[in-house]
PDB file of C-alpha atoms in Angstrom:
ATOM      1  CA  MET A   1      20.741 -47.881  -9.772  1.00  0.00           C
ATOM      2  CA  ASN A   2      18.548 -45.570 -11.797  1.00  0.00           C
ATOM      3  CA  LYS A   3      19.364 -42.319 -13.591  1.00  0.00           C
ATOM      4  CA  ALA A   4      18.215 -40.133 -10.671  1.00  0.00           C
ATOM      5  CA  ASP A   5      20.489 -42.051  -8.279  1.00  0.00           C
ATOM      6  CA  ARG A   6      23.474 -41.703 -10.627  1.00  0.00           C
ATOM      7  CA  GLU A   7      22.859 -37.968 -10.960  1.00  0.00           C
ATOM      8  CA  TYR A   8      22.508 -37.553  -7.202  1.00  0.00           C
ATOM      9  CA  LEU A   9      25.721 -39.489  -6.479  1.00  0.00           C
ATOM     10  CA  SER A  10      27.552 -37.405  -9.067  1.00  0.00           C
ATOM     11  CA  ARG A  11      26.436 -34.251  -7.230  1.00  0.00           C
ATOM     12  CA  VAL A  12      27.582 -35.769  -3.912  1.00  0.00           C
ATOM     13  CA  ALA A  13      31.031 -36.679  -5.283  1.00  0.00           C
ATOM     14  CA  ALA A  14      31.420 -33.198  -6.805  1.00  0.00           C
ATOM     15  CA  LEU A  15      31.345 -31.705  -3.277  1.00  0.00           C
ATOM     16  CA  GLY A  16      34.770 -33.239  -2.579  1.00  0.00           C
ATOM     17  CA  CYS A  17      35.864 -35.019   0.572  1.00  0.00           C
ATOM     18  CA  ARG A  18      33.986 -33.526   3.518  1.00  0.00           C
ATOM     19  CA  VAL A  19      36.787 -34.406   5.949  1.00  0.00           C
ATOM     20  CA  CYS A  20      39.431 -32.746   3.759  1.00  0.00           C
ATOM     21  CA  VAL A  21      37.255 -29.630   3.560  1.00  0.00           C
ATOM     22  CA  ARG A  22      37.112 -29.567   7.369  1.00  0.00           C
ATOM     23  CA  LEU A  23      40.915 -29.824   7.427  1.00  0.00           C
ATOM     24  CA  GLY A  24      41.266 -26.912   4.998  1.00  0.00           C
ATOM     25  CA  TYR A  25      41.932 -28.881   1.806  1.00  0.00           C
ATOM     26  CA  LEU A  26      39.614 -28.028  -1.039  1.00  0.00           C
ATOM     27  CA  ASP A  27      38.790 -29.852  -4.274  1.00  0.00           C
ATOM     28  CA  THR A  28      39.840 -33.294  -3.048  1.00  0.00           C
ATOM     29  CA  PRO A  29      38.469 -36.016  -5.341  1.00  0.00           C
ATOM     30  CA  ALA A  30      35.951 -38.166  -3.548  1.00  0.00           C
ATOM     31  CA  GLU A  31      34.494 -41.640  -3.474  1.00  0.00           C
ATOM     32  CA  ILE A  32      30.968 -42.323  -2.290  1.00  0.00           C
ATOM     33  CA  HIS A  33      30.517 -43.717   1.212  1.00  0.00           C
ATOM     34  CA  HIS A  34      27.085 -45.120   2.112  1.00  0.00           C
ATOM     35  CA  GLN A  35      25.990 -44.480   5.694  1.00  0.00           C
ATOM     36  CA  ARG A  36      26.330 -47.606   7.842  1.00  0.00           C
ATOM     37  CA  THR A  37      24.907 -46.212  11.076  1.00  0.00           C
ATOM     38  CA  GLY A  38      21.400 -47.534  11.544  1.00  0.00           C
ATOM     39  CA  THR A  39      21.629 -50.211   8.856  1.00  0.00           C
ATOM     40  CA  GLY A  40      21.723 -53.932   9.468  1.00  0.00           C
ATOM     41  CA  ALA A  41      24.869 -56.017   9.148  1.00  0.00           C
ATOM     42  CA  GLY A  42      25.933 -56.173   5.534  1.00  0.00           C
ATOM     43  CA  ALA A  43      23.133 -53.815   4.486  1.00  0.00           C
ATOM     44  CA  ARG A  44      23.736 -50.629   2.540  1.00  0.00           C
ATOM     45  CA  ALA A  45      21.865 -47.393   3.123  1.00  0.00           C
ATOM     46  CA  SER A  46      19.971 -45.591   0.400  1.00  0.00           C
ATOM     47  CA  HIS A  47      22.014 -43.735  -2.212  1.00  0.00           C
ATOM     48  CA  ARG A  48      20.499 -40.611  -0.628  1.00  0.00           C
ATOM     49  CA  ARG A  49      22.358 -41.352   2.640  1.00  0.00           C
ATOM     50  CA  THR A  50      25.889 -40.913   1.291  1.00  0.00           C
ATOM     51  CA  VAL A  51      29.000 -38.848   1.958  1.00  0.00           C
ATOM     52  CA  PRO A  52      31.871 -37.955  -0.356  1.00  0.00           C
ATOM     53  CA  LEU A  53      35.210 -39.046   1.120  1.00  0.00           C
ATOM     54  CA  CYS A  54      38.663 -39.163  -0.488  1.00  0.00           C
ATOM     55  CA  PRO A  55      40.267 -42.625  -0.690  1.00  0.00           C
ATOM     56  CA  GLU A  56      42.290 -42.007   2.504  1.00  0.00           C
ATOM     57  CA  HIS A  57      39.342 -40.790   4.566  1.00  0.00           C
ATOM     58  CA  HIS A  58      37.152 -43.558   3.162  1.00  0.00           C
ATOM     59  CA  ARG A  59      39.311 -46.714   3.120  1.00  0.00           C
ATOM     60  CA  GLY A  60      42.751 -45.598   4.336  1.00  0.00           C
ATOM     61  CA  SER A  61      44.362 -45.981   7.752  1.00  0.00           C
ATOM     62  CA  THR A  62      42.853 -42.651   8.888  1.00  0.00           C
ATOM     63  CA  GLY A  63      39.564 -43.346   7.172  1.00  0.00           C
ATOM     64  CA  LEU A  64      36.132 -44.472   8.188  1.00  0.00           C
ATOM     65  CA  HIS A  65      36.670 -48.096   7.167  1.00  0.00           C
ATOM     66  CA  GLY A  66      40.333 -48.106   8.216  1.00  0.00           C
ATOM     67  CA  MET A  67      39.802 -46.788  11.751  1.00  0.00           C
ATOM     68  CA  GLY A  68      36.284 -48.003  12.288  1.00  0.00           C
ATOM     69  CA  ARG A  69      33.268 -45.751  12.666  1.00  0.00           C
ATOM     70  CA  LYS A  70      33.570 -44.972  16.379  1.00  0.00           C
ATOM     71  CA  ALA A  71      37.299 -44.160  16.225  1.00  0.00           C
ATOM     72  CA  PHE A  72      36.740 -42.065  13.080  1.00  0.00           C
ATOM     73  CA  GLU A  73      33.972 -40.090  14.783  1.00  0.00           C
ATOM     74  CA  ARG A  74      36.095 -39.502  17.904  1.00  0.00           C
ATOM     75  CA  HIS A  75      39.133 -38.493  15.838  1.00  0.00           C
ATOM     76  CA  TYR A  76      37.345 -36.050  13.513  1.00  0.00           C
ATOM     77  CA  GLY A  77      34.623 -34.921  15.919  1.00  0.00           C
ATOM     78  CA  ILE A  78      31.723 -35.571  13.574  1.00  0.00           C
ATOM     79  CA  THR A  79      29.395 -38.509  13.120  1.00  0.00           C
ATOM     80  CA  GLU A  80      28.457 -40.258   9.932  1.00  0.00           C
ATOM     81  CA  ILE A  81      24.879 -39.036  10.382  1.00  0.00           C
ATOM     82  CA  GLU A  82      26.062 -35.426  10.778  1.00  0.00           C
ATOM     83  CA  LEU A  83      28.146 -35.742   7.603  1.00  0.00           C
ATOM     84  CA  VAL A  84      25.123 -37.048   5.684  1.00  0.00           C
ATOM     85  CA  ALA A  85      23.014 -34.148   7.006  1.00  0.00           C
ATOM     86  CA  GLU A  86      25.721 -31.674   5.940  1.00  0.00           C
ATOM     87  CA  VAL A  87      25.773 -33.124   2.423  1.00  0.00           C
ATOM     88  CA  ARG A  88      21.985 -33.034   2.134  1.00  0.00           C
ATOM     89  CA  THR A  89      21.964 -29.397   3.265  1.00  0.00           C
ATOM     90  CA  LEU A  90      24.694 -28.439   0.781  1.00  0.00           C
ATOM     91  CA  LEU A  91      22.709 -30.072  -2.020  1.00  0.00           C
ATOM     92  CA  GLY A  92      19.446 -28.448  -0.934  1.00  0.00           C
ATOM     93  CA  GLU A  93      17.841 -31.831  -0.260  1.00  0.00           C
ATOM     94  CA  PRO A  94      15.267 -32.372   2.496  1.00  0.00           C
ATOM     95  CA  GLU A  95      16.288 -34.488   5.483  1.00  0.00           C
TER      96      GLU A  95
END
């Protein structure tokens, strides 16, 4: 990971958990989740295709890895790709 990637991921994490924000909770510390949709098995997306998620919404029982992507998307009504697009818009980054 280079300096530009580290700086970008720091900006992503500073946004706070995007699911918590949707639920009305602000300033929730976040981990970085790399988009899995559209990547091969075991592959990781670019650092530019990431979403900030709190530990629960990332790895917990109600999280993306805990529930599985499809169940997570049904439960919260937003796809991983839509979350990435939201983050990129908030950061003023081109799609």
